[in-house]
Amino acid sequence: MLDLKFIEQNPDIIKRALEKRKVDVDIDGFLEMCNKRKSLIQRVESLRARLNKESKELGRLKAKGVDIQDKARELSQLSDEIKEIEKQRKDIEATIFDIRSQIPNIPAPDVPEGDSDEDNVEIKKWGKRPEFSFEPRPHWDVGASLGGLDFERASKIAGARFALYFDWAARLERALINFMLDVQTRENGYLEVLPPFIVNYDSMFGTGQLPKFEEDLFKLQGWDYYLIPTAEVPVTNIHRGEVIEEKQLPLAYTAYTPCFRSEAGSYGKDTRGLIRQHQFNKVELVRFVHPDTSYKQLEILLTHAESILQRLGLHYRVVVLCTRDLGFSAAKTYDIEVWLPGQNTYREISSCSNFEDFQARRANIKFQPEGSKKKEFVHTLNGSGLAVGRTLVAILENYQQEDGSLIIPEALQPYMGGIEVIEPAK
RNA sequence: GGAGAGGUGGCCGAGUGGUUGAAGGCGGUAGUCUUGAAAACUACUGAGGGUUGAUAGCCCUCCGGGGGUUCGAAUCCCUCCCUCUCCGCCA
């Protein structure tokens, strides 16, 4: 959410930002409503000031035993008038709020302009593509021949876009979660948190999923409850409505959660394998930081996500998302894309974003600056550290062997009870 | 699920229709005193909005959320949410 005064005073910046994102909002109509709102406020407040004053006077007169009937009748009319204007004011403020909550964040100045993910800009690469003496297979083949993944039965149990993990695959998923949490807590200074996987409307509003993206979410029937699409939601909302002491910043949390996404609008996309599931595991990183440092913090966050891939020896590249590809709440986003030899492509495995004060304003998260009276909004950031299912995919595709076996990356072996290789069932 | 008790400023806590312009305390900030500190004393101490050149004044709103009664609501009524206690159920 953007500051109302900022929108009123800088409509051109907003229009330009919307244009870059190819989002259409009637800003001129919005500004007209803002003016209407102001004139209603001025009218209602001057009437209310009069009512307050005269009501007090009336109380004094009554205490003295003076007959107040006529005056009371007059004020009753005034009171009705105020209620009428107040109603108009509430209506227009609700409309203004609705529109404002659907305006996306302003892209940072260095975000490249572009129309699709084709225009995202690669800023670095790490490692090298592994070389194979055979044609590397996609992960669903590797998984099938090793017997750890079962999509057919999963679809019987739940439907399309669900997976069953057995044996080594279930253990590998669990190993990855523990490995990621250990690195983030022990080496990168994050506090581990295990949050609710179901949240209410206000939390979804706070991080920007609602009201605009309800169709992407699973909602519990008959409840004001939603399944989380990412741990970003419950973790960022830990401090909703709070004032944080400046000296506590930056606050850094990491959380493992499953994530639930309806994947509306992605029919027919990535239907095979583990890439696009209704339920997947993710270890998330969330930072609450001082506004002055948030872009530096974004770079730090990125290195924390990268560190996992580096320790797993997985080749990846980092791209900056262009304006059209940027998420609703984000001002700037880096995607880390891991190399998948079985599909001969890079796939997103982490998304690291600076939301500036966009989420903090929606969720009312402030800090008290040293030596200043005025509380300010913090900046929030988050990134995947990493998407667990896709990491498993990357391991399957990058560490597959010609004989059908799978090598376990060294960093994971302690988490797999020392197992170094998974052999196909005989 | 049943019965009951609560939700007031950063925190504790008073307040059952009109000087509440939210008592008092704690915490915080500044000052006096002190070599320094502590103690004591003094002053200040929230958020949002409107007006304005203004972070000055003035005005409006906010006592869990929403709605209502009234000239006037923290206070009365309705409704929802949350917390706590006991019972039931349950991992």
Short mmCIF file of C-alpha atoms (C1' of nucleotides) in Angstrom, two decimals:
data_model
loop_
_atom_site.label_atom_id
_atom_site.label_comp_id
_atom_site.label_asym_id
_atom_site.label_seq_id
_atom_site.Cartn_x
_atom_site.Cartn_y
_atom_site.Cartn_z
CA MET A 1 0.00 0.00 0.00
CA LEU A 2 1.24 3.42 -0.89
CA ASP A 3 0.89 6.50 1.27
CA LEU A 4 -2.28 8.43 0.41
CA LYS A 5 -0.56 11.80 0.63
CA PHE A 6 2.22 10.55 -1.59
CA ILE A 7 -0.29 9.50 -4.24
CA GLU A 8 -2.09 12.84 -4.03
CA GLN A 9 1.12 14.82 -4.32
CA ASN A 10 2.89 12.64 -6.91
CA PRO A 11 0.25 11.34 -9.31
CA ASP A 12 2.74 11.37 -12.18
CA ILE A 13 5.11 9.01 -10.41
CA ILE A 14 2.23 6.64 -9.75
CA LYS A 15 0.98 6.81 -13.33
CA ARG A 16 4.46 6.13 -14.65
CA ALA A 17 4.89 3.15 -12.31
CA LEU A 18 1.53 1.70 -13.35
CA GLU A 19 2.43 2.13 -16.98
CA LYS A 20 5.71 0.29 -16.49
CA ARG A 21 3.86 -2.56 -14.85
CA LYS A 22 1.10 -2.48 -17.45
CA VAL A 23 -1.52 -2.12 -14.74
CA ASP A 24 -4.53 0.05 -15.31
CA VAL A 25 -5.90 2.17 -12.47
CA ASP A 26 -7.88 5.38 -12.99
CA ILE A 27 -5.64 7.73 -11.03
CA ASP A 28 -7.42 10.92 -12.10
CA GLY A 29 -10.75 9.51 -10.93
CA PHE A 30 -9.04 8.47 -7.74
CA LEU A 31 -7.72 11.98 -7.13
CA GLU A 32 -11.19 13.40 -7.70
CA MET A 33 -12.51 11.10 -5.00
CA CYS A 34 -9.74 12.28 -2.69
CA ASN A 35 -10.86 15.87 -3.18
CA LYS A 36 -14.46 14.91 -2.54
CA ARG A 37 -13.35 13.14 0.60
CA LYS A 38 -11.57 16.23 1.85
CA SER A 39 -14.53 18.50 1.35
CA LEU A 40 -16.79 16.01 3.15
CA ILE A 41 -14.33 15.86 6.03
CA GLN A 42 -14.20 19.62 6.28
CA ARG A 43 -17.97 19.91 6.37
CA VAL A 44 -18.58 17.12 8.83
CA GLU A 45 -15.81 18.22 11.15
CA SER A 46 -16.92 21.82 11.41
CA LEU A 47 -20.47 20.65 12.15
CA ARG A 48 -19.19 18.20 14.71
CA ALA A 49 -17.07 20.86 16.39
CA ARG A 50 -20.25 22.92 16.79
CA LEU A 51 -22.23 19.95 18.09
CA ASN A 52 -19.55 19.09 20.63
CA LYS A 53 -19.41 22.65 21.89
CA GLU A 54 -23.15 23.09 22.18
CA SER A 55 -23.71 19.70 23.74
CA LYS A 56 -21.30 20.60 26.49
CA GLU A 57 -23.05 23.89 26.99
CA LEU A 58 -26.34 22.00 27.16
CA GLY A 59 -24.97 19.77 29.89
CA ARG A 60 -24.05 22.82 31.94
CA LEU A 61 -27.49 24.37 31.46
CA LYS A 62 -29.21 21.13 32.45
CA ALA A 63 -27.13 20.98 35.60
CA LYS A 64 -28.40 24.44 36.46
CA GLY A 65 -31.99 23.25 35.96
CA VAL A 66 -32.68 25.26 32.81
CA ASP A 67 -35.21 23.82 30.35
CA ILE A 68 -33.25 22.45 27.41
CA GLN A 69 -35.94 20.86 25.26
CA ASP A 70 -35.89 23.34 22.36
CA LYS A 71 -32.13 23.39 22.17
CA ALA A 72 -31.97 19.61 22.35
CA ARG A 73 -34.39 19.34 19.46
CA GLU A 74 -32.25 21.68 17.38
CA LEU A 75 -29.11 19.72 18.14
CA SER A 76 -30.90 16.51 17.27
CA GLN A 77 -31.32 17.83 13.75
CA LEU A 78 -27.67 18.83 13.62
CA SER A 79 -26.75 15.35 14.79
CA ASP A 80 -28.81 13.77 12.02
CA GLU A 81 -27.17 15.98 9.44
CA ILE A 82 -23.74 14.94 10.67
CA LYS A 83 -24.70 11.28 10.47
CA GLU A 84 -25.80 11.71 6.87
CA ILE A 85 -22.56 13.37 5.75
CA GLU A 86 -20.58 10.90 7.83
CA LYS A 87 -22.17 8.09 5.88
CA GLN A 88 -21.13 9.64 2.58
CA ARG A 89 -17.64 10.09 3.94
CA LYS A 90 -17.41 6.47 5.00
CA ASP A 91 -18.58 5.28 1.61
CA ILE A 92 -16.05 7.33 -0.28
CA GLU A 93 -13.25 6.42 2.11
CA ALA A 94 -14.07 2.75 1.65
CA THR A 95 -13.88 3.18 -2.12
CA ILE A 96 -10.61 5.06 -1.85
CA PHE A 97 -9.22 2.33 0.36
CA ASP A 98 -10.32 -0.38 -2.09
CA ILE A 99 -8.62 1.32 -4.99
CA ARG A 100 -5.52 2.13 -2.99
CA SER A 101 -5.14 -1.44 -1.78
CA GLN A 102 -5.05 -2.56 -5.43
CA ILE A 103 -2.30 -0.20 -6.52
CA PRO A 104 0.99 -2.16 -6.76
CA ASN A 105 4.28 -1.01 -5.32
CA ILE A 106 6.47 1.40 -7.27
CA PRO A 107 9.39 -0.41 -8.92
CA ALA A 108 12.82 0.70 -7.71
CA PRO A 109 14.63 3.01 -10.17
CA ASP A 110 17.14 0.37 -11.22
CA VAL A 111 14.51 -2.24 -12.07
CA PRO A 112 14.69 -2.93 -15.82
CA GLU A 113 11.64 -2.15 -17.90
CA GLY A 114 10.16 -5.06 -19.76
CA ASP A 115 7.11 -6.94 -20.89
CA SER A 116 7.78 -10.50 -19.79
CA ASP A 117 10.25 -12.78 -18.06
CA GLU A 118 12.26 -12.63 -21.30
CA ASP A 119 13.24 -9.11 -20.28
CA ASN A 120 14.60 -10.11 -16.90
CA VAL A 121 18.28 -9.25 -16.70
CA GLU A 122 20.88 -11.81 -15.73
CA ILE A 123 23.35 -10.31 -13.27
CA LYS A 124 25.47 -13.28 -12.37
CA LYS A 125 26.16 -16.95 -12.69
CA TRP A 126 27.68 -19.34 -10.19
CA GLY A 127 29.35 -22.66 -10.95
CA LYS A 128 29.21 -24.57 -14.18
CA ARG A 129 26.74 -26.80 -15.93
CA PRO A 130 27.62 -30.38 -15.08
CA GLU A 131 28.75 -32.54 -17.96
CA PHE A 132 27.12 -35.86 -18.71
CA SER A 133 28.37 -38.76 -20.73
CA PHE A 134 24.72 -39.63 -21.37
CA GLU A 135 21.49 -37.78 -22.02
CA PRO A 136 20.40 -36.44 -18.63
CA ARG A 137 16.82 -37.35 -17.83
CA PRO A 138 14.15 -35.11 -16.31
CA HIS A 139 13.65 -35.59 -12.58
CA TRP A 140 10.36 -37.45 -12.95
CA ASP A 141 12.17 -40.18 -14.84
CA VAL A 142 15.00 -40.31 -12.33
CA GLY A 143 12.48 -40.38 -9.50
CA ALA A 144 10.39 -43.06 -11.15
CA SER A 145 13.31 -45.39 -11.77
CA LEU A 146 14.48 -44.98 -8.17
CA GLY A 147 10.96 -45.55 -6.92
CA GLY A 148 10.69 -42.58 -4.59
CA LEU A 149 8.02 -40.47 -6.24
CA ASP A 150 4.46 -41.52 -7.04
CA PHE A 151 2.26 -39.04 -8.88
CA GLU A 152 -0.46 -41.49 -9.90
CA ARG A 153 -1.42 -42.46 -6.39
CA ALA A 154 -1.10 -38.85 -5.25
CA SER A 155 -3.71 -37.86 -7.81
CA LYS A 156 -5.99 -40.60 -6.48
CA ILE A 157 -5.59 -39.26 -2.95
CA ALA A 158 -5.85 -35.57 -3.76
CA GLY A 159 -5.74 -34.77 -7.48
CA ALA A 160 -3.44 -33.29 -10.06
CA ARG A 161 -0.41 -31.32 -8.84
CA PHE A 162 0.20 -33.42 -5.74
CA ALA A 163 3.00 -35.83 -5.02
CA LEU A 164 3.68 -38.82 -2.79
CA TYR A 165 7.24 -39.22 -1.59
CA PHE A 166 8.49 -42.57 -0.38
CA ASP A 167 11.59 -43.78 1.37
CA TRP A 168 14.76 -42.03 0.19
CA ALA A 169 12.77 -39.21 -1.48
CA ALA A 170 10.80 -38.42 1.68
CA ARG A 171 14.01 -38.56 3.64
CA LEU A 172 15.84 -36.36 1.15
CA GLU A 173 13.09 -33.74 1.34
CA ARG A 174 13.33 -33.81 5.14
CA ALA A 175 17.12 -33.68 4.97
CA LEU A 176 16.96 -30.60 2.76
CA ILE A 177 14.62 -28.82 5.17
CA ASN A 178 16.92 -29.51 8.11
CA PHE A 179 20.04 -28.60 6.17
CA MET A 180 18.56 -25.29 5.01
CA LEU A 181 17.30 -24.36 8.48
CA ASP A 182 20.65 -25.25 10.02
CA VAL A 183 22.61 -23.11 7.58
CA GLN A 184 20.28 -20.14 7.98
CA THR A 185 20.16 -20.29 11.77
CA ARG A 186 23.77 -21.24 12.51
CA GLU A 187 25.63 -19.36 9.81
CA ASN A 188 23.39 -16.57 8.60
CA GLY A 189 21.93 -15.42 11.91
CA TYR A 190 18.25 -16.21 11.45
CA LEU A 191 15.84 -17.04 14.25
CA GLU A 192 13.89 -20.18 13.47
CA VAL A 193 10.13 -19.92 13.76
CA LEU A 194 7.38 -22.45 13.14
CA PRO A 195 4.26 -20.44 12.32
CA PRO A 196 0.62 -21.34 11.66
CA PHE A 197 0.02 -22.70 8.16
CA ILE A 198 -3.45 -21.16 8.16
CA VAL A 199 -3.95 -17.42 8.49
CA ASN A 200 -6.79 -14.90 8.58
CA TYR A 201 -7.79 -12.16 6.17
CA ASP A 202 -5.82 -9.42 7.90
CA SER A 203 -2.57 -11.33 7.57
CA MET A 204 -3.19 -11.97 3.88
CA PHE A 205 -3.97 -8.30 3.46
CA GLY A 206 -0.83 -7.28 5.32
CA THR A 207 1.54 -8.95 2.89
CA GLY A 208 -0.54 -8.08 -0.18
CA GLN A 209 -2.10 -11.41 -1.24
CA LEU A 210 -5.56 -9.98 -0.53
CA PRO A 211 -7.81 -8.50 -1.73
CA LYS A 212 -6.43 -8.74 -5.24
CA PHE A 213 -5.18 -12.31 -5.53
CA GLU A 214 -7.82 -14.35 -3.78
CA GLU A 215 -8.09 -16.78 -6.70
CA ASP A 216 -4.49 -17.87 -6.11
CA LEU A 217 -5.30 -19.02 -2.58
CA PHE A 218 -7.03 -21.95 -0.93
CA LYS A 219 -9.74 -20.70 1.41
CA LEU A 220 -11.34 -22.85 4.08
CA GLN A 221 -15.04 -23.08 3.48
CA GLY A 222 -17.08 -21.33 6.13
CA TRP A 223 -14.05 -19.78 7.78
CA ASP A 224 -12.12 -16.56 7.52
CA TYR A 225 -9.07 -18.79 7.05
CA TYR A 226 -6.67 -19.29 4.17
CA LEU A 227 -3.90 -21.81 3.60
CA ILE A 228 -0.60 -19.95 3.35
CA PRO A 229 0.93 -19.69 -0.13
CA THR A 230 4.30 -18.92 1.49
CA ALA A 231 5.72 -18.51 5.00
CA GLU A 232 6.19 -14.85 4.10
CA VAL A 233 2.59 -14.34 5.19
CA PRO A 234 2.59 -15.65 8.77
CA VAL A 235 6.18 -14.58 9.45
CA THR A 236 5.87 -10.99 8.19
CA ASN A 237 2.66 -10.70 10.19
CA ILE A 238 4.45 -11.69 13.40
CA HIS A 239 5.02 -7.97 13.92
CA ARG A 240 1.77 -6.66 12.46
CA GLY A 241 0.56 -3.67 14.46
CA GLU A 242 3.80 -3.46 16.42
CA VAL A 243 6.46 -0.85 17.03
CA ILE A 244 9.95 -2.34 16.97
CA GLU A 245 12.88 -0.75 18.78
CA GLU A 246 15.40 0.63 16.33
CA LYS A 247 18.29 -1.17 17.98
CA GLN A 248 16.56 -4.52 17.34
CA LEU A 249 16.74 -4.00 13.58
CA PRO A 250 17.41 -5.90 11.44
CA LEU A 251 15.19 -8.76 12.64
CA ALA A 252 15.75 -11.97 10.71
CA TYR A 253 13.49 -15.02 10.78
CA THR A 254 13.60 -18.29 8.95
CA ALA A 255 10.69 -20.68 8.76
CA TYR A 256 9.98 -24.01 7.21
CA THR A 257 6.37 -24.36 6.05
CA PRO A 258 4.42 -26.14 3.42
CA CYS A 259 2.96 -23.73 0.86
CA PHE A 260 -0.42 -24.06 -0.79
CA ARG A 261 -1.24 -22.50 -4.12
CA SER A 262 -4.26 -22.88 -6.34
CA GLU A 263 -2.15 -22.30 -9.47
CA ALA A 264 -5.21 -20.76 -11.09
CA GLY A 265 -4.30 -19.68 -14.57
CA SER A 266 -1.43 -22.11 -15.00
CA TYR A 267 -3.46 -24.96 -16.46
CA GLY A 268 -1.36 -27.13 -18.67
CA LYS A 269 1.88 -25.56 -17.45
CA ASP A 270 4.54 -27.75 -15.82
CA THR A 271 2.09 -30.60 -15.46
CA ARG A 272 4.82 -33.22 -15.13
CA GLY A 273 6.92 -33.70 -12.08
CA LEU A 274 7.44 -31.65 -8.97
CA ILE A 275 7.92 -28.20 -10.43
CA ARG A 276 4.42 -26.80 -9.96
CA GLN A 277 2.46 -28.35 -7.11
CA HIS A 278 -0.56 -27.30 -5.09
CA GLN A 279 1.45 -28.13 -1.99
CA PHE A 280 5.20 -27.77 -1.65
CA ASN A 281 7.74 -27.21 1.07
CA LYS A 282 9.80 -24.09 1.42
CA VAL A 283 12.27 -22.59 3.86
CA GLU A 284 11.67 -18.88 3.90
CA LEU A 285 13.82 -15.96 5.03
CA VAL A 286 12.16 -12.77 6.29
CA ARG A 287 13.91 -9.59 7.34
CA PHE A 288 12.58 -6.44 9.02
CA VAL A 289 15.09 -3.68 8.40
CA HIS A 290 15.82 0.02 8.72
CA PRO A 291 14.60 1.87 5.59
CA ASP A 292 18.05 3.35 4.96
CA THR A 293 19.63 -0.08 4.60
CA SER A 294 17.00 -2.11 2.80
CA TYR A 295 18.76 -2.38 -0.56
CA LYS A 296 21.98 -3.40 1.12
CA GLN A 297 19.92 -5.90 3.08
CA LEU A 298 18.48 -7.25 -0.15
CA GLU A 299 22.00 -8.06 -1.36
CA ILE A 300 22.72 -9.79 1.96
CA LEU A 301 19.49 -11.76 1.75
CA LEU A 302 20.41 -12.88 -1.74
CA THR A 303 23.77 -14.25 -0.55
CA HIS A 304 21.96 -16.23 2.17
CA ALA A 305 19.74 -17.90 -0.39
CA GLU A 306 22.70 -18.48 -2.72
CA SER A 307 24.75 -20.07 0.04
CA ILE A 308 22.45 -23.10 0.05
CA LEU A 309 22.91 -23.75 -3.66
CA GLN A 310 26.64 -23.25 -3.40
CA ARG A 311 26.94 -25.78 -0.62
CA LEU A 312 24.91 -28.24 -2.64
CA GLY A 313 27.16 -27.61 -5.63
CA LEU A 314 24.27 -26.61 -7.89
CA HIS A 315 24.90 -24.28 -10.81
CA TYR A 316 22.61 -21.26 -10.93
CA ARG A 317 22.16 -17.76 -12.24
CA VAL A 318 20.61 -14.67 -10.70
CA VAL A 319 18.24 -12.40 -12.61
CA VAL A 320 16.61 -9.08 -11.76
CA LEU A 321 12.91 -9.18 -12.51
CA CYS A 322 11.72 -6.58 -15.01
CA THR A 323 8.83 -4.25 -14.21
CA ARG A 324 6.13 -6.44 -15.74
CA ASP A 325 7.33 -9.60 -13.98
CA LEU A 326 7.69 -7.93 -10.58
CA GLY A 327 5.22 -9.05 -7.92
CA PHE A 328 2.45 -6.76 -6.71
CA SER A 329 4.04 -5.84 -3.37
CA ALA A 330 7.69 -5.83 -4.40
CA ALA A 331 9.85 -2.85 -5.35
CA LYS A 332 12.72 -5.03 -6.54
CA THR A 333 13.18 -8.76 -6.88
CA TYR A 334 16.07 -11.08 -7.65
CA ASP A 335 15.21 -14.56 -8.80
CA ILE A 336 17.73 -17.33 -8.39
CA GLU A 337 17.36 -19.85 -11.17
CA VAL A 338 18.93 -23.26 -10.78
CA TRP A 339 20.19 -25.23 -13.75
CA LEU A 340 18.09 -28.30 -14.59
CA PRO A 341 20.01 -30.44 -17.10
CA GLY A 342 17.12 -32.88 -17.53
CA GLN A 343 15.01 -30.06 -18.91
CA ASN A 344 17.91 -28.11 -20.35
CA THR A 345 16.79 -24.91 -18.67
CA TYR A 346 17.12 -22.65 -15.64
CA ARG A 347 14.19 -22.70 -13.21
CA GLU A 348 13.34 -20.32 -10.41
CA ILE A 349 14.26 -21.77 -7.04
CA SER A 350 14.30 -18.61 -4.94
CA SER A 351 12.81 -15.17 -5.16
CA CYS A 352 14.34 -12.42 -2.99
CA SER A 353 12.45 -9.15 -2.73
CA ASN A 354 12.55 -5.77 -1.09
CA PHE A 355 9.04 -4.53 -0.39
CA GLU A 356 10.26 -1.25 1.07
CA ASP A 357 7.42 0.06 3.28
CA PHE A 358 4.63 -1.35 1.11
CA GLN A 359 3.86 -4.30 3.36
CA ALA A 360 4.81 -2.43 6.52
CA ARG A 361 2.17 0.18 5.76
CA ARG A 362 -0.48 -2.46 5.05
CA ALA A 363 0.45 -4.38 8.19
CA ASN A 364 1.29 -1.29 10.26
CA ILE A 365 4.80 -2.32 11.29
CA LYS A 366 6.85 0.59 12.58
CA PHE A 367 10.01 1.34 14.43
CA GLN A 368 10.95 4.18 16.74
CA PRO A 369 13.99 6.01 15.35
CA GLU A 370 16.58 7.04 17.89
CA GLY A 371 16.25 10.70 18.85
CA SER A 372 13.05 11.24 16.88
CA LYS A 373 9.47 11.44 18.06
CA LYS A 374 7.98 10.19 14.84
CA LYS A 375 7.60 6.45 14.34
CA GLU A 376 8.44 5.24 10.84
CA PHE A 377 7.53 2.19 8.83
CA VAL A 378 10.20 -0.49 8.63
CA HIS A 379 11.14 -2.06 5.33
CA THR A 380 10.38 -5.74 4.86
CA LEU A 381 12.22 -8.24 2.73
CA ASN A 382 11.86 -11.91 2.09
CA GLY A 383 13.37 -14.63 0.04
CA SER A 384 13.21 -18.36 -0.36
CA GLY A 385 16.08 -20.14 1.23
CA LEU A 386 15.06 -22.30 -0.71
CA ALA A 387 12.04 -23.92 -2.35
CA VAL A 388 12.60 -27.47 -1.09
CA GLY A 389 10.75 -29.45 -3.76
CA ARG A 390 12.56 -27.67 -6.55
CA THR A 391 15.87 -28.22 -4.78
CA LEU A 392 15.11 -31.92 -4.74
CA VAL A 393 14.36 -31.65 -8.45
CA ALA A 394 17.71 -29.98 -9.03
CA ILE A 395 19.54 -32.69 -7.10
CA LEU A 396 17.79 -35.43 -9.06
CA GLU A 397 18.68 -33.86 -12.38
CA ASN A 398 22.20 -32.70 -11.57
CA TYR A 399 23.39 -35.69 -9.55
CA GLN A 400 21.85 -38.49 -11.59
CA GLN A 401 24.25 -41.18 -12.82
CA GLU A 402 24.27 -43.19 -15.99
CA ASP A 403 23.46 -46.42 -14.12
CA GLY A 404 20.27 -44.86 -12.75
CA SER A 405 21.66 -44.19 -9.30
CA LEU A 406 21.71 -40.83 -7.54
CA ILE A 407 24.64 -39.32 -5.72
CA ILE A 408 23.79 -37.46 -2.52
CA PRO A 409 25.64 -34.12 -2.33
CA GLU A 410 28.22 -34.18 0.39
CA ALA A 411 26.58 -31.45 2.43
CA LEU A 412 23.45 -33.56 2.74
CA GLN A 413 25.06 -36.86 3.62
CA PRO A 414 25.08 -36.18 7.39
CA TYR A 415 21.36 -35.52 7.10
CA MET A 416 20.83 -38.80 5.22
CA GLY A 417 22.46 -40.99 7.81
CA GLY A 418 25.70 -41.08 5.84
CA ILE A 419 24.15 -42.42 2.65
CA GLU A 420 26.28 -41.39 -0.33
CA VAL A 421 24.31 -42.83 -3.18
CA ILE A 422 20.76 -44.01 -3.85
CA GLU A 423 20.67 -47.19 -5.94
CA PRO A 424 17.76 -48.26 -8.14
CA ALA A 425 15.63 -51.01 -6.63
CA LYS A 426 16.56 -54.46 -7.93
"C1'" G B 1 -19.37 -27.66 22.82
"C1'" G B 2 -21.33 -25.69 28.06
"C1'" A B 3 -20.70 -22.03 32.18
"C1'" G B 4 -18.25 -17.74 33.89
"C1'" A B 5 -14.62 -13.45 33.97
"C1'" G B 6 -12.20 -9.95 31.16
"C1'" G B 7 -10.14 -6.65 26.77
"C1'" U B 8 -8.71 1.24 28.65
"C1'" G B 9 -2.16 4.90 26.23
"C1'" G B 10 4.76 1.52 25.41
"C1'" C B 11 3.25 -1.41 30.20
"C1'" C B 12 0.11 -1.76 34.79
"C1'" G B 13 -4.39 0.25 36.21
"C1'" A B 14 -8.87 3.80 37.82
"C1'" G B 15 -13.12 5.17 35.56
"C1'" U B 16 -21.33 2.75 34.98
"C1'" G B 17 -24.23 9.11 30.65
"C1'" G B 18 -21.96 15.71 30.79
"C1'" U B 19 -14.98 20.15 33.43
"C1'" U B 20 -12.51 12.65 31.01
"C1'" G B 21 -9.40 18.26 28.22
"C1'" A B 22 -8.72 9.60 30.13
"C1'" A B 23 -6.91 9.79 37.28
"C1'" G B 24 -2.69 7.36 39.43
"C1'" G B 25 1.62 4.44 38.79
"C1'" C B 26 5.65 2.18 35.86
"C1'" G B 27 8.72 2.98 31.79
"C1'" G B 28 10.88 6.82 28.59
"C1'" U B 29 12.93 11.97 27.48
"C1'" A B 30 14.79 16.65 29.30
"C1'" G B 31 16.13 19.56 33.47
"C1'" U B 32 17.48 20.72 38.87
"C1'" C B 33 20.79 18.68 42.51
"C1'" U B 34 25.71 15.75 42.26
"C1'" U B 35 32.88 15.08 40.95
"C1'" G B 36 29.91 11.14 38.51
"C1'" A B 37 25.88 7.96 39.42
"C1'" A B 38 21.69 6.72 42.35
"C1'" A B 39 17.75 8.84 45.01
"C1'" A B 40 14.60 12.98 45.22
"C1'" C B 41 12.17 16.90 42.75
"C1'" U B 42 10.22 19.57 38.15
"C1'" A B 43 8.43 19.43 33.17
"C1'" C B 44 7.15 16.70 28.97
"C1'" U B 45 5.40 11.90 27.11
"C1'" G B 46 0.24 8.02 21.85
"C1'" A B 47 -1.85 7.22 16.81
"C1'" G B 48 -4.54 8.78 12.43
"C1'" G B 49 -6.91 12.73 9.81
"C1'" G B 50 -8.38 18.06 8.36
"C1'" U B 51 -6.64 23.22 7.95
"C1'" U B 52 -1.81 25.77 7.16
"C1'" G B 53 4.17 27.90 4.43
"C1'" A B 54 4.68 25.04 9.00
"C1'" U B 55 7.21 18.99 12.43
"C1'" A B 56 3.39 26.19 15.11
"C1'" G B 57 -1.59 26.82 16.47
"C1'" C B 58 -6.73 25.30 15.89
"C1'" C B 59 -10.24 21.38 14.83
"C1'" C B 60 -12.02 16.06 14.17
"C1'" U B 61 -11.52 10.81 15.27
"C1'" C B 62 -9.53 6.73 18.24
"C1'" C B 63 -10.76 3.21 25.42
"C1'" G B 64 -10.77 -4.93 21.16
"C1'" G B 65 -13.73 -4.59 15.78
"C1'" G B 66 -18.49 -3.19 13.71
"C1'" G B 67 -23.43 -1.25 14.42
"C1'" G B 68 -27.19 1.27 17.56
"C1'" U B 69 -29.61 4.56 21.55
"C1'" U B 70 -28.74 9.91 23.07
"C1'" C B 71 -28.28 16.92 22.44
"C1'" G B 72 -23.90 14.22 24.59
"C1'" A B 73 -21.05 7.27 25.16
"C1'" A B 74 -14.81 4.42 27.61
"C1'" U B 75 -19.56 4.24 30.36
"C1'" C B 76 -26.18 1.94 28.04
"C1'" C B 77 -27.95 -1.77 23.97
"C1'" C B 78 -26.88 -5.35 19.78
"C1'" U B 79 -23.21 -8.15 17.26
"C1'" C B 80 -18.50 -10.17 16.13
"C1'" C B 81 -13.33 -11.15 17.59
"C1'" C B 82 -9.64 -12.24 21.17
"C1'" U B 83 -7.67 -13.64 26.21
"C1'" C B 84 -8.28 -16.18 30.89
"C1'" U B 85 -10.81 -19.87 34.48
"C1'" C B 86 -13.82 -24.29 35.22
"C1'" C B 87 -16.44 -28.49 32.88
"C1'" G B 88 -16.80 -31.72 28.53
"C1'" C B 89 -14.13 -33.68 24.32
"C1'" C B 90 -9.44 -34.57 22.22
"C1'" A B 91 -3.48 -35.33 20.14
#
